[in-house]
Amino acid sequence: MIILSRSQLNSLIKGKLPTIALMVLVVLMQFAVSFVLVTSLSGIHYNQIELKKQESDLDKWKEEKDYYTFPYASINLQVSNQEAKAWWNFYNMEVTKDDAIFVRHDLFAGPEESSQDQLFVTPSYLKAQHIKAKEDFSNLKLGEYALLIPKNQMKNRQKLITKYNKSLTETTQNGKKENKMKAKYVEEVPNGEKRFMYNVAYEKMTTQQEISDPIIIVITPQSSGEDTGLSWAGDNDYFFVKGKEQTINRLKKLGLYDKVHYLVNAYGQYEAQTNLVKESLNMAIMSAIITIIVISFFYILLHVLYFTHFRRTIVIKFISGMPNLRIHRPFIFVELGLLLILLPTLTIISNEFLYSLFFVSALWFISLIILLVQMKNFENGQINSLKGE
């Protein structure tokens, strides 16, 4: 809110604008809009990188177009024993087929060397991703799992076995009942491999779709046990099936169909996510364009107010033959000082120094251009007045 003095209020009543107060208001509004523009530029940069990555991953998803997933519909996170058993039976039946896979990245934190580089999968994942193994893991018995370790981490073989034995045992506990997990198979896999993550669980992870040289832990519902703390019932975001109608029929037969929202194509789900990034990019671009127009308008208005308020002083100096740069030097210094204040302020708020520097430099350039145009128009107007035109 601008507080006007008595003299300013009298001037306003007489039809004279309080130009100094308006100039201060315009500068404050410029500062506010500047924050929006820097945020928009940062958003454009981020969304461009994200879109490029997602479009690349979308090409990989095209090879997996036949997979479906089914979001869990229950608001209540507590699952009854009967329902948990039904889900276990469903997953147990599905993983025996080559066209249903389970793949999860964030089951628990592994050893420090690999806390972000691990995948928990069913044997069908290995077939789907053409990962060669010496043994057949489809017949894992209760308490057994397989460990596939990249060559460059085989030096930690025993440490990894001990760690995952303990972690999986703790994860599969159910109350006082303990299902001791042991690595039945330990195999070496080549380095330099990127593994597809089938990641559509965006609220739990990033949109990352590949992981380099992860440790792969192969488990099944049979190996983790029916009475387990490993909640297969809550892992629908990580389970992928083929055959929509057949899956619906099996869910209905087990009384689970009303527990899911719907079956959704995983490729279509990721494509929709990619389209959201495109929309975010377009919104950021539109926001940047609009704010640039608004800022340009404010700069033009600021210069108009400046020439209006100091018109008499400028005319006197102009008639006396003073150079234009000397006439407007105080105004130029004030503008430069405001921009120098704006630069660190924008940097602190947006945490984007390069964008802030680019933006402030652009504002300085725009300001000089507008000032030169205004100076030329003012000069031509005064010359015409002196000529009596």
mmCIF file of C-alpha atoms in Angstrom:
data_model
loop_
_atom_site.group_PDB
_atom_site.id
_atom_site.type_symbol
_atom_site.label_atom_id
_atom_site.label_comp_id
_atom_site.label_asym_id
_atom_site.label_seq_id
_atom_site.Cartn_x
_atom_site.Cartn_y
_atom_site.Cartn_z
ATOM 1 C CA MET A 1 0.000 0.000 0.000
ATOM 2 C CA ILE A 2 1.373 3.388 -1.016
ATOM 3 C CA ILE A 3 0.941 6.116 1.614
ATOM 4 C CA LEU A 4 0.569 9.549 0.012
ATOM 5 C CA SER A 5 1.624 12.775 1.737
ATOM 6 C CA ARG A 6 -0.752 15.748 1.924
ATOM 7 C CA SER A 7 1.024 17.522 -0.937
ATOM 8 C CA GLN A 8 0.897 14.365 -3.079
ATOM 9 C CA LEU A 9 -2.788 13.940 -2.251
ATOM 10 C CA ASN A 10 -3.489 17.552 -3.258
ATOM 11 C CA SER A 11 -1.586 17.012 -6.503
ATOM 12 C CA LEU A 12 -3.626 13.864 -7.170
ATOM 13 C CA ILE A 13 -6.876 15.781 -6.613
ATOM 14 C CA LYS A 14 -5.675 18.390 -9.114
ATOM 15 C CA GLY A 15 -5.058 15.658 -11.683
ATOM 16 C CA LYS A 16 -1.305 15.330 -11.192
ATOM 17 C CA LEU A 17 0.062 11.811 -10.767
ATOM 18 C CA PRO A 18 2.404 11.007 -7.839
ATOM 19 C CA THR A 19 5.137 9.869 -10.252
ATOM 20 C CA ILE A 20 7.802 9.126 -7.623
ATOM 21 C CA ALA A 21 5.417 6.866 -5.696
ATOM 22 C CA LEU A 22 4.397 5.182 -8.949
ATOM 23 C CA MET A 23 8.035 4.651 -9.906
ATOM 24 C CA VAL A 24 8.711 2.963 -6.555
ATOM 25 C CA LEU A 25 5.636 0.768 -7.059
ATOM 26 C CA VAL A 26 6.770 -0.186 -10.579
ATOM 27 C CA VAL A 27 10.243 -1.127 -9.294
ATOM 28 C CA LEU A 28 8.733 -3.320 -6.565
ATOM 29 C CA MET A 29 6.478 -5.017 -9.098
ATOM 30 C CA GLN A 30 9.497 -5.574 -11.354
ATOM 31 C CA PHE A 31 11.251 -7.347 -8.492
ATOM 32 C CA ALA A 32 8.226 -9.582 -7.879
ATOM 33 C CA VAL A 33 7.825 -10.507 -11.552
ATOM 34 C CA SER A 34 11.574 -11.139 -11.805
ATOM 35 C CA PHE A 35 11.296 -13.972 -9.279
ATOM 36 C CA VAL A 36 8.566 -15.548 -11.412
ATOM 37 C CA LEU A 37 10.683 -15.318 -14.565
ATOM 38 C CA VAL A 38 13.795 -16.856 -13.012
ATOM 39 C CA THR A 39 11.656 -19.683 -11.635
ATOM 40 C CA SER A 40 10.147 -20.194 -15.099
ATOM 41 C CA LEU A 41 13.577 -20.285 -16.758
ATOM 42 C CA SER A 42 14.754 -22.813 -14.199
ATOM 43 C CA GLY A 43 11.608 -24.867 -14.838
ATOM 44 C CA ILE A 44 12.234 -24.793 -18.592
ATOM 45 C CA HIS A 45 15.772 -26.072 -18.102
ATOM 46 C CA TYR A 46 14.717 -28.848 -15.711
ATOM 47 C CA ASN A 47 11.763 -29.986 -17.836
ATOM 48 C CA GLN A 48 13.852 -30.020 -21.020
ATOM 49 C CA ILE A 49 16.363 -32.374 -19.377
ATOM 50 C CA GLU A 50 13.592 -34.519 -17.880
ATOM 51 C CA LEU A 51 11.670 -34.672 -21.171
ATOM 52 C CA LYS A 52 14.737 -35.721 -23.132
ATOM 53 C CA LYS A 53 15.403 -38.504 -20.621
ATOM 54 C CA GLN A 54 11.793 -39.655 -20.533
ATOM 55 C CA GLU A 55 11.443 -39.711 -24.315
ATOM 56 C CA SER A 56 14.559 -41.867 -24.471
ATOM 57 C CA ASP A 57 13.095 -44.194 -21.823
ATOM 58 C CA LEU A 58 9.775 -44.216 -23.682
ATOM 59 C CA ASP A 59 11.514 -45.918 -26.601
ATOM 60 C CA LYS A 60 12.612 -48.666 -24.214
ATOM 61 C CA TRP A 61 9.075 -48.958 -22.845
ATOM 62 C CA LYS A 62 7.767 -49.602 -26.368
ATOM 63 C CA GLU A 63 9.435 -53.001 -26.154
ATOM 64 C CA GLU A 64 7.391 -53.703 -22.995
ATOM 65 C CA LYS A 65 3.988 -52.585 -24.319
ATOM 66 C CA ASP A 66 2.224 -55.821 -23.366
ATOM 67 C CA TYR A 67 2.672 -55.421 -19.608
ATOM 68 C CA TYR A 68 -0.122 -54.320 -17.279
ATOM 69 C CA THR A 69 -0.079 -53.218 -13.668
ATOM 70 C CA PHE A 70 -2.940 -52.722 -11.226
ATOM 71 C CA PRO A 71 -2.990 -49.963 -8.555
ATOM 72 C CA TYR A 72 -4.189 -51.133 -5.149
ATOM 73 C CA ALA A 73 -7.637 -49.698 -4.373
ATOM 74 C CA SER A 74 -7.837 -50.135 -0.606
ATOM 75 C CA ILE A 75 -7.413 -46.976 1.461
ATOM 76 C CA ASN A 76 -6.797 -49.109 4.541
ATOM 77 C CA LEU A 77 -3.147 -50.143 4.588
ATOM 78 C CA GLN A 78 -3.957 -53.008 6.971
ATOM 79 C CA VAL A 79 -4.533 -56.190 4.965
ATOM 80 C CA SER A 80 -6.402 -59.109 6.522
ATOM 81 C CA ASN A 81 -4.693 -62.489 6.750
ATOM 82 C CA GLN A 82 -7.196 -63.934 4.302
ATOM 83 C CA GLU A 83 -6.562 -61.187 1.757
ATOM 84 C CA ALA A 84 -2.780 -61.423 2.205
ATOM 85 C CA LYS A 85 -2.968 -65.171 1.562
ATOM 86 C CA ALA A 86 -5.070 -64.582 -1.568
ATOM 87 C CA TRP A 87 -2.513 -62.106 -2.895
ATOM 88 C CA TRP A 88 0.311 -64.504 -2.101
ATOM 89 C CA ASN A 89 -1.477 -67.257 -4.055
ATOM 90 C CA PHE A 90 -2.019 -64.890 -6.977
ATOM 91 C CA TYR A 91 1.632 -63.829 -7.140
ATOM 92 C CA ASN A 92 2.821 -67.385 -6.587
ATOM 93 C CA MET A 93 0.794 -68.543 -9.591
ATOM 94 C CA GLU A 94 1.862 -65.619 -11.752
ATOM 95 C CA VAL A 95 5.630 -65.821 -11.209
ATOM 96 C CA THR A 96 5.699 -69.395 -12.473
ATOM 97 C CA LYS A 97 4.884 -67.943 -15.882
ATOM 98 C CA ASP A 98 7.433 -66.224 -18.058
ATOM 99 C CA ASP A 99 4.996 -63.399 -18.871
ATOM 100 C CA ALA A 100 4.646 -62.001 -15.324
ATOM 101 C CA ILE A 101 7.492 -60.204 -13.563
ATOM 102 C CA PHE A 102 8.192 -58.555 -10.222
ATOM 103 C CA VAL A 103 10.935 -55.923 -10.011
ATOM 104 C CA ARG A 104 11.535 -53.558 -7.100
ATOM 105 C CA HIS A 105 14.324 -51.129 -6.342
ATOM 106 C CA ASP A 106 13.663 -49.752 -2.861
ATOM 107 C CA LEU A 107 12.751 -52.746 -0.697
ATOM 108 C CA PHE A 108 15.419 -51.812 1.839
ATOM 109 C CA ALA A 109 18.824 -50.137 1.996
ATOM 110 C CA GLY A 110 21.598 -52.553 1.173
ATOM 111 C CA PRO A 111 25.307 -52.322 2.040
ATOM 112 C CA GLU A 112 26.922 -48.906 1.769
ATOM 113 C CA GLU A 113 28.617 -49.844 -1.509
ATOM 114 C CA SER A 114 25.303 -50.741 -3.102
ATOM 115 C CA SER A 115 22.516 -49.017 -1.175
ATOM 116 C CA GLN A 116 21.293 -47.327 -4.348
ATOM 117 C CA ASP A 117 22.200 -50.140 -6.767
ATOM 118 C CA GLN A 118 20.059 -53.165 -6.110
ATOM 119 C CA LEU A 119 17.071 -54.836 -7.733
ATOM 120 C CA PHE A 120 14.729 -57.386 -6.183
ATOM 121 C CA VAL A 121 13.236 -59.493 -8.945
ATOM 122 C CA THR A 122 11.527 -62.765 -9.738
ATOM 123 C CA PRO A 123 13.190 -65.281 -12.106
ATOM 124 C CA SER A 124 10.933 -64.210 -14.981
ATOM 125 C CA TYR A 125 12.605 -60.772 -14.936
ATOM 126 C CA LEU A 126 15.912 -62.364 -15.890
ATOM 127 C CA LYS A 127 14.293 -63.996 -18.913
ATOM 128 C CA ALA A 128 12.477 -60.814 -19.921
ATOM 129 C CA GLN A 129 15.726 -58.816 -19.803
ATOM 130 C CA HIS A 130 17.878 -61.583 -21.313
ATOM 131 C CA ILE A 131 20.134 -61.852 -18.272
ATOM 132 C CA LYS A 132 22.041 -65.107 -18.496
ATOM 133 C CA ALA A 133 22.450 -67.214 -15.365
ATOM 134 C CA LYS A 134 24.039 -70.622 -14.925
ATOM 135 C CA GLU A 135 21.273 -71.930 -12.679
ATOM 136 C CA ASP A 136 17.503 -72.056 -13.013
ATOM 137 C CA PHE A 137 16.042 -69.956 -10.205
ATOM 138 C CA SER A 138 12.398 -70.809 -10.850
ATOM 139 C CA ASN A 139 12.403 -73.610 -8.253
ATOM 140 C CA LEU A 140 13.700 -71.687 -5.247
ATOM 141 C CA LYS A 141 12.534 -73.326 -2.038
ATOM 142 C CA LEU A 142 11.462 -71.726 1.220
ATOM 143 C CA GLY A 143 14.294 -69.626 2.671
ATOM 144 C CA GLU A 144 16.334 -69.562 -0.552
ATOM 145 C CA TYR A 145 17.270 -66.705 -2.817
ATOM 146 C CA ALA A 146 19.816 -66.050 -5.550
ATOM 147 C CA LEU A 147 22.392 -63.277 -5.647
ATOM 148 C CA LEU A 148 23.782 -61.938 -8.928
ATOM 149 C CA ILE A 149 26.813 -59.750 -8.235
ATOM 150 C CA PRO A 150 28.585 -57.557 -10.837
ATOM 151 C CA LYS A 151 32.177 -58.562 -11.456
ATOM 152 C CA ASN A 152 33.592 -55.361 -9.974
ATOM 153 C CA GLN A 153 31.847 -56.105 -6.641
ATOM 154 C CA MET A 154 32.763 -59.773 -6.337
ATOM 155 C CA LYS A 155 35.572 -58.806 -3.953
ATOM 156 C CA ASN A 156 32.776 -58.081 -1.432
ATOM 157 C CA ARG A 157 31.068 -61.415 -2.113
ATOM 158 C CA GLN A 158 31.037 -62.743 1.458
ATOM 159 C CA LYS A 159 30.131 -59.389 2.954
ATOM 160 C CA LEU A 160 27.193 -59.072 0.551
ATOM 161 C CA ILE A 161 25.984 -62.606 1.269
ATOM 162 C CA THR A 162 26.061 -61.965 5.024
ATOM 163 C CA LYS A 163 24.317 -58.620 4.648
ATOM 164 C CA TYR A 164 21.502 -59.869 2.417
ATOM 165 C CA ASN A 165 21.016 -63.022 4.473
ATOM 166 C CA LYS A 166 20.387 -60.806 7.489
ATOM 167 C CA SER A 167 18.311 -58.147 5.692
ATOM 168 C CA LEU A 168 16.056 -60.629 3.900
ATOM 169 C CA THR A 169 15.602 -62.683 7.074
ATOM 170 C CA GLU A 170 14.485 -59.554 8.961
ATOM 171 C CA THR A 171 12.209 -58.509 6.094
ATOM 172 C CA THR A 172 10.460 -61.878 5.873
ATOM 173 C CA GLN A 173 9.813 -62.188 9.594
ATOM 174 C CA ASN A 174 6.184 -62.411 10.670
ATOM 175 C CA GLY A 175 5.820 -61.716 14.377
ATOM 176 C CA LYS A 176 7.843 -64.282 16.302
ATOM 177 C CA LYS A 177 8.088 -66.596 13.331
ATOM 178 C CA GLU A 178 11.407 -66.261 11.558
ATOM 179 C CA ASN A 179 12.111 -67.483 8.055
ATOM 180 C CA LYS A 180 15.881 -67.623 7.748
ATOM 181 C CA MET A 181 16.942 -66.610 4.264
ATOM 182 C CA LYS A 182 20.158 -67.923 2.744
ATOM 183 C CA ALA A 183 21.781 -67.325 -0.621
ATOM 184 C CA LYS A 184 21.282 -70.631 -2.440
ATOM 185 C CA TYR A 185 22.987 -69.390 -5.590
ATOM 186 C CA VAL A 186 25.647 -66.702 -5.980
ATOM 187 C CA GLU A 187 26.714 -65.844 -9.510
ATOM 188 C CA GLU A 188 28.871 -63.245 -11.189
ATOM 189 C CA VAL A 189 27.443 -61.016 -13.937
ATOM 190 C CA PRO A 190 29.372 -58.715 -16.324
ATOM 191 C CA ASN A 191 30.169 -55.078 -15.562
ATOM 192 C CA GLY A 192 28.845 -52.151 -17.542
ATOM 193 C CA GLU A 193 25.268 -53.415 -17.750
ATOM 194 C CA LYS A 194 22.178 -51.209 -17.457
ATOM 195 C CA ARG A 195 19.112 -52.942 -16.069
ATOM 196 C CA PHE A 196 15.574 -51.826 -16.871
ATOM 197 C CA MET A 197 13.565 -51.025 -13.726
ATOM 198 C CA TYR A 198 9.958 -50.943 -15.041
ATOM 199 C CA ASN A 199 9.472 -47.932 -12.789
ATOM 200 C CA VAL A 200 5.913 -46.604 -12.734
ATOM 201 C CA ALA A 201 5.784 -46.054 -8.938
ATOM 202 C CA TYR A 202 6.552 -42.314 -9.268
ATOM 203 C CA GLU A 203 5.291 -41.345 -5.834
ATOM 204 C CA LYS A 204 7.852 -43.662 -4.247
ATOM 205 C CA MET A 205 10.798 -43.159 -6.598
ATOM 206 C CA THR A 206 12.019 -40.951 -9.393
ATOM 207 C CA THR A 207 11.111 -41.520 -13.035
ATOM 208 C CA GLN A 208 14.485 -43.209 -13.549
ATOM 209 C CA GLN A 209 14.103 -46.316 -15.708
ATOM 210 C CA GLU A 210 17.595 -47.803 -15.774
ATOM 211 C CA ILE A 211 20.185 -48.599 -13.148
ATOM 212 C CA SER A 212 23.830 -49.395 -13.816
ATOM 213 C CA ASP A 213 25.429 -52.588 -12.502
ATOM 214 C CA PRO A 214 22.965 -53.323 -9.694
ATOM 215 C CA ILE A 215 23.207 -56.289 -7.379
ATOM 216 C CA ILE A 216 20.250 -58.479 -8.369
ATOM 217 C CA ILE A 217 18.425 -60.400 -5.647
ATOM 218 C CA VAL A 218 16.160 -63.115 -7.047
ATOM 219 C CA ILE A 219 13.244 -64.166 -4.834
ATOM 220 C CA THR A 220 9.796 -65.712 -5.262
ATOM 221 C CA PRO A 221 6.675 -65.848 -3.094
ATOM 222 C CA GLN A 222 7.519 -69.510 -2.522
ATOM 223 C CA SER A 223 11.029 -68.737 -1.276
ATOM 224 C CA SER A 224 9.962 -65.874 1.002
ATOM 225 C CA GLY A 225 7.157 -67.956 2.465
ATOM 226 C CA GLU A 226 3.405 -67.632 2.776
ATOM 227 C CA ASP A 227 3.490 -66.320 6.356
ATOM 228 C CA THR A 228 5.833 -63.464 5.633
ATOM 229 C CA GLY A 229 6.348 -59.844 6.550
ATOM 230 C CA LEU A 230 7.302 -59.225 2.924
ATOM 231 C CA SER A 231 4.041 -57.622 1.813
ATOM 232 C CA TRP A 232 3.330 -59.005 -1.634
ATOM 233 C CA ALA A 233 -0.161 -57.554 -1.194
ATOM 234 C CA GLY A 234 1.221 -54.015 -1.262
ATOM 235 C CA ASP A 235 3.587 -54.441 -4.184
ATOM 236 C CA ASN A 236 1.204 -54.026 -7.120
ATOM 237 C CA ASP A 237 3.220 -51.085 -8.442
ATOM 238 C CA TYR A 238 6.148 -53.425 -8.977
ATOM 239 C CA PHE A 239 4.326 -56.399 -10.460
ATOM 240 C CA PHE A 240 3.645 -56.641 -14.188
ATOM 241 C CA VAL A 241 1.456 -59.140 -16.002
ATOM 242 C CA LYS A 242 0.508 -59.929 -19.579
ATOM 243 C CA GLY A 243 -2.986 -60.820 -20.729
ATOM 244 C CA LYS A 244 -5.477 -58.290 -19.411
ATOM 245 C CA GLU A 245 -8.644 -60.402 -19.581
ATOM 246 C CA GLN A 246 -6.994 -63.536 -18.183
ATOM 247 C CA THR A 247 -5.575 -61.539 -15.267
ATOM 248 C CA ILE A 248 -8.977 -60.010 -14.497
ATOM 249 C CA ASN A 249 -10.540 -63.472 -14.441
ATOM 250 C CA ARG A 250 -7.866 -64.789 -12.050
ATOM 251 C CA LEU A 251 -8.301 -61.794 -9.743
ATOM 252 C CA LYS A 252 -12.065 -62.346 -9.691
ATOM 253 C CA LYS A 253 -11.616 -66.043 -8.956
ATOM 254 C CA LEU A 254 -9.461 -65.210 -5.911
ATOM 255 C CA GLY A 255 -11.832 -62.441 -4.769
ATOM 256 C CA LEU A 256 -9.226 -59.734 -5.377
ATOM 257 C CA TYR A 257 -10.673 -57.848 -8.322
ATOM 258 C CA ASP A 258 -12.516 -55.369 -6.083
ATOM 259 C CA LYS A 259 -9.194 -54.655 -4.324
ATOM 260 C CA VAL A 260 -7.668 -53.019 -7.403
ATOM 261 C CA HIS A 261 -8.704 -49.842 -9.197
ATOM 262 C CA TYR A 262 -8.230 -51.203 -12.703
ATOM 263 C CA LEU A 263 -5.641 -52.811 -14.917
ATOM 264 C CA VAL A 264 -3.565 -50.183 -16.674
ATOM 265 C CA ASN A 265 -1.085 -50.580 -19.480
ATOM 266 C CA ALA A 266 2.369 -49.822 -18.052
ATOM 267 C CA TYR A 267 3.620 -48.293 -21.308
ATOM 268 C CA GLY A 268 0.552 -46.058 -21.485
ATOM 269 C CA GLN A 269 1.109 -45.060 -17.862
ATOM 270 C CA TYR A 270 4.677 -43.988 -18.576
ATOM 271 C CA GLU A 271 3.596 -42.247 -21.791
ATOM 272 C CA ALA A 272 1.058 -40.247 -19.763
ATOM 273 C CA GLN A 273 3.833 -39.267 -17.345
ATOM 274 C CA THR A 274 5.934 -38.088 -20.306
ATOM 275 C CA ASN A 275 3.004 -36.000 -21.564
ATOM 276 C CA LEU A 276 2.749 -34.363 -18.123
ATOM 277 C CA VAL A 277 6.393 -33.307 -18.422
ATOM 278 C CA LYS A 278 5.627 -31.839 -21.873
ATOM 279 C CA GLU A 279 2.726 -29.898 -20.375
ATOM 280 C CA SER A 280 4.947 -28.632 -17.548
ATOM 281 C CA LEU A 281 7.534 -27.505 -20.103
ATOM 282 C CA ASN A 282 4.899 -25.691 -22.175
ATOM 283 C CA MET A 283 3.511 -24.013 -19.044
ATOM 284 C CA ALA A 284 7.000 -22.875 -18.021
ATOM 285 C CA ILE A 285 7.608 -21.455 -21.523
ATOM 286 C CA MET A 286 4.259 -19.627 -21.520
ATOM 287 C CA SER A 287 4.959 -18.272 -18.040
ATOM 288 C CA ALA A 288 8.375 -17.022 -19.171
ATOM 289 C CA ILE A 289 6.915 -15.319 -22.269
ATOM 290 C CA ILE A 290 4.174 -13.600 -20.269
ATOM 291 C CA THR A 291 6.559 -12.412 -17.554
ATOM 292 C CA ILE A 292 8.997 -11.079 -20.174
ATOM 293 C CA ILE A 293 6.146 -9.053 -21.707
ATOM 294 C CA VAL A 294 5.073 -7.787 -18.263
ATOM 295 C CA ILE A 295 8.633 -6.846 -17.280
ATOM 296 C CA SER A 296 9.157 -5.024 -20.594
ATOM 297 C CA PHE A 297 5.913 -3.114 -19.986
ATOM 298 C CA PHE A 298 7.066 -2.148 -16.476
ATOM 299 C CA TYR A 299 10.407 -0.913 -17.830
ATOM 300 C CA ILE A 300 8.705 1.196 -20.475
ATOM 301 C CA LEU A 301 6.343 2.566 -17.821
ATOM 302 C CA LEU A 302 9.264 3.331 -15.487
ATOM 303 C CA HIS A 303 11.032 5.326 -18.188
ATOM 304 C CA VAL A 304 7.846 7.172 -19.147
ATOM 305 C CA LEU A 305 7.333 8.148 -15.497
ATOM 306 C CA TYR A 306 10.972 9.233 -15.253
ATOM 307 C CA PHE A 307 10.745 11.488 -18.303
ATOM 308 C CA THR A 308 7.388 12.822 -17.076
ATOM 309 C CA HIS A 309 8.533 13.673 -13.552
ATOM 310 C CA PHE A 310 11.934 15.136 -14.471
ATOM 311 C CA ARG A 311 10.830 16.695 -17.754
ATOM 312 C CA ARG A 312 11.593 20.285 -16.702
ATOM 313 C CA THR A 313 15.087 19.414 -15.433
ATOM 314 C CA ILE A 314 15.851 17.351 -18.538
ATOM 315 C CA VAL A 315 14.678 20.159 -20.861
ATOM 316 C CA ILE A 316 16.863 22.748 -19.103
ATOM 317 C CA LYS A 317 19.939 20.508 -19.291
ATOM 318 C CA PHE A 318 19.173 19.623 -22.908
ATOM 319 C CA ILE A 319 18.850 23.276 -23.959
ATOM 320 C CA SER A 320 22.099 24.103 -22.150
ATOM 321 C CA GLY A 321 23.851 21.584 -24.420
ATOM 322 C CA MET A 322 24.630 18.943 -21.813
ATOM 323 C CA PRO A 323 25.292 15.484 -23.366
ATOM 324 C CA ASN A 324 22.472 12.947 -23.036
ATOM 325 C CA LEU A 325 24.513 10.495 -20.977
ATOM 326 C CA ARG A 326 25.330 13.207 -18.423
ATOM 327 C CA ILE A 327 21.687 14.273 -18.298
ATOM 328 C CA HIS A 328 20.462 10.769 -17.505
ATOM 329 C CA ARG A 329 23.500 9.512 -15.585
ATOM 330 C CA PRO A 330 21.781 9.585 -12.141
ATOM 331 C CA PHE A 331 18.855 7.556 -13.502
ATOM 332 C CA ILE A 332 21.235 5.051 -15.148
ATOM 333 C CA PHE A 333 23.155 4.617 -11.879
ATOM 334 C CA VAL A 334 19.915 4.115 -9.936
ATOM 335 C CA GLU A 335 18.803 1.421 -12.405
ATOM 336 C CA LEU A 336 22.207 -0.262 -12.261
ATOM 337 C CA GLY A 337 22.134 -0.201 -8.455
ATOM 338 C CA LEU A 338 18.682 -1.796 -8.412
ATOM 339 C CA LEU A 339 19.884 -4.562 -10.733
ATOM 340 C CA LEU A 340 22.936 -5.176 -8.544
ATOM 341 C CA ILE A 341 20.580 -5.583 -5.584
ATOM 342 C CA LEU A 342 18.302 -7.818 -7.654
ATOM 343 C CA LEU A 343 21.090 -10.242 -8.681
ATOM 344 C CA PRO A 344 22.001 -11.613 -5.211
ATOM 345 C CA THR A 345 18.361 -11.476 -4.129
ATOM 346 C CA LEU A 346 17.266 -13.650 -7.068
ATOM 347 C CA THR A 347 20.220 -15.988 -6.560
ATOM 348 C CA ILE A 348 19.399 -16.552 -2.892
ATOM 349 C CA ILE A 349 15.680 -17.106 -3.483
ATOM 350 C CA SER A 350 15.908 -19.243 -6.648
ATOM 351 C CA ASN A 351 19.295 -20.872 -5.971
ATOM 352 C CA GLU A 352 20.047 -20.334 -9.678
ATOM 353 C CA PHE A 353 23.042 -18.002 -10.115
ATOM 354 C CA LEU A 354 23.513 -18.485 -13.866
ATOM 355 C CA TYR A 355 19.838 -17.866 -14.636
ATOM 356 C CA SER A 356 19.811 -14.860 -12.314
ATOM 357 C CA LEU A 357 22.952 -13.439 -13.942
ATOM 358 C CA PHE A 358 21.540 -13.996 -17.438
ATOM 359 C CA PHE A 359 18.241 -12.411 -16.456
ATOM 360 C CA VAL A 360 19.794 -9.332 -14.800
ATOM 361 C CA SER A 361 22.143 -8.841 -17.776
ATOM 362 C CA ALA A 362 19.166 -9.061 -20.141
ATOM 363 C CA LEU A 363 17.263 -6.515 -18.034
ATOM 364 C CA TRP A 364 20.232 -4.141 -18.156
ATOM 365 C CA PHE A 365 20.372 -4.472 -21.945
ATOM 366 C CA ILE A 366 16.603 -3.945 -22.284
ATOM 367 C CA SER A 367 16.785 -0.947 -19.959
ATOM 368 C CA LEU A 368 19.508 0.712 -22.039
ATOM 369 C CA ILE A 369 17.608 0.087 -25.287
ATOM 370 C CA ILE A 370 14.410 1.593 -23.866
ATOM 371 C CA LEU A 371 16.343 4.560 -22.464
ATOM 372 C CA LEU A 372 18.021 5.223 -25.822
ATOM 373 C CA VAL A 373 14.666 5.086 -27.619
ATOM 374 C CA GLN A 374 13.069 7.394 -25.049
ATOM 375 C CA MET A 375 16.024 9.789 -25.251
ATOM 376 C CA LYS A 376 15.737 9.913 -29.040
ATOM 377 C CA ASN A 377 11.980 10.505 -28.937
ATOM 378 C CA PHE A 378 12.384 13.181 -26.260
ATOM 379 C CA GLU A 379 15.171 14.868 -28.219
ATOM 380 C CA ASN A 380 13.124 14.902 -31.434
ATOM 381 C CA GLY A 381 10.127 16.293 -29.543
ATOM 382 C CA GLN A 382 12.176 19.145 -28.060
ATOM 383 C CA ILE A 383 13.761 20.011 -31.410
ATOM 384 C CA ASN A 384 10.326 20.146 -33.033
ATOM 385 C CA SER A 385 9.071 22.367 -30.184
ATOM 386 C CA LEU A 386 11.972 24.774 -30.646
ATOM 387 C CA LYS A 387 11.235 24.889 -34.380
ATOM 388 C CA GLY A 388 7.602 25.671 -33.580
ATOM 389 C CA GLU A 389 6.309 22.516 -35.231
#
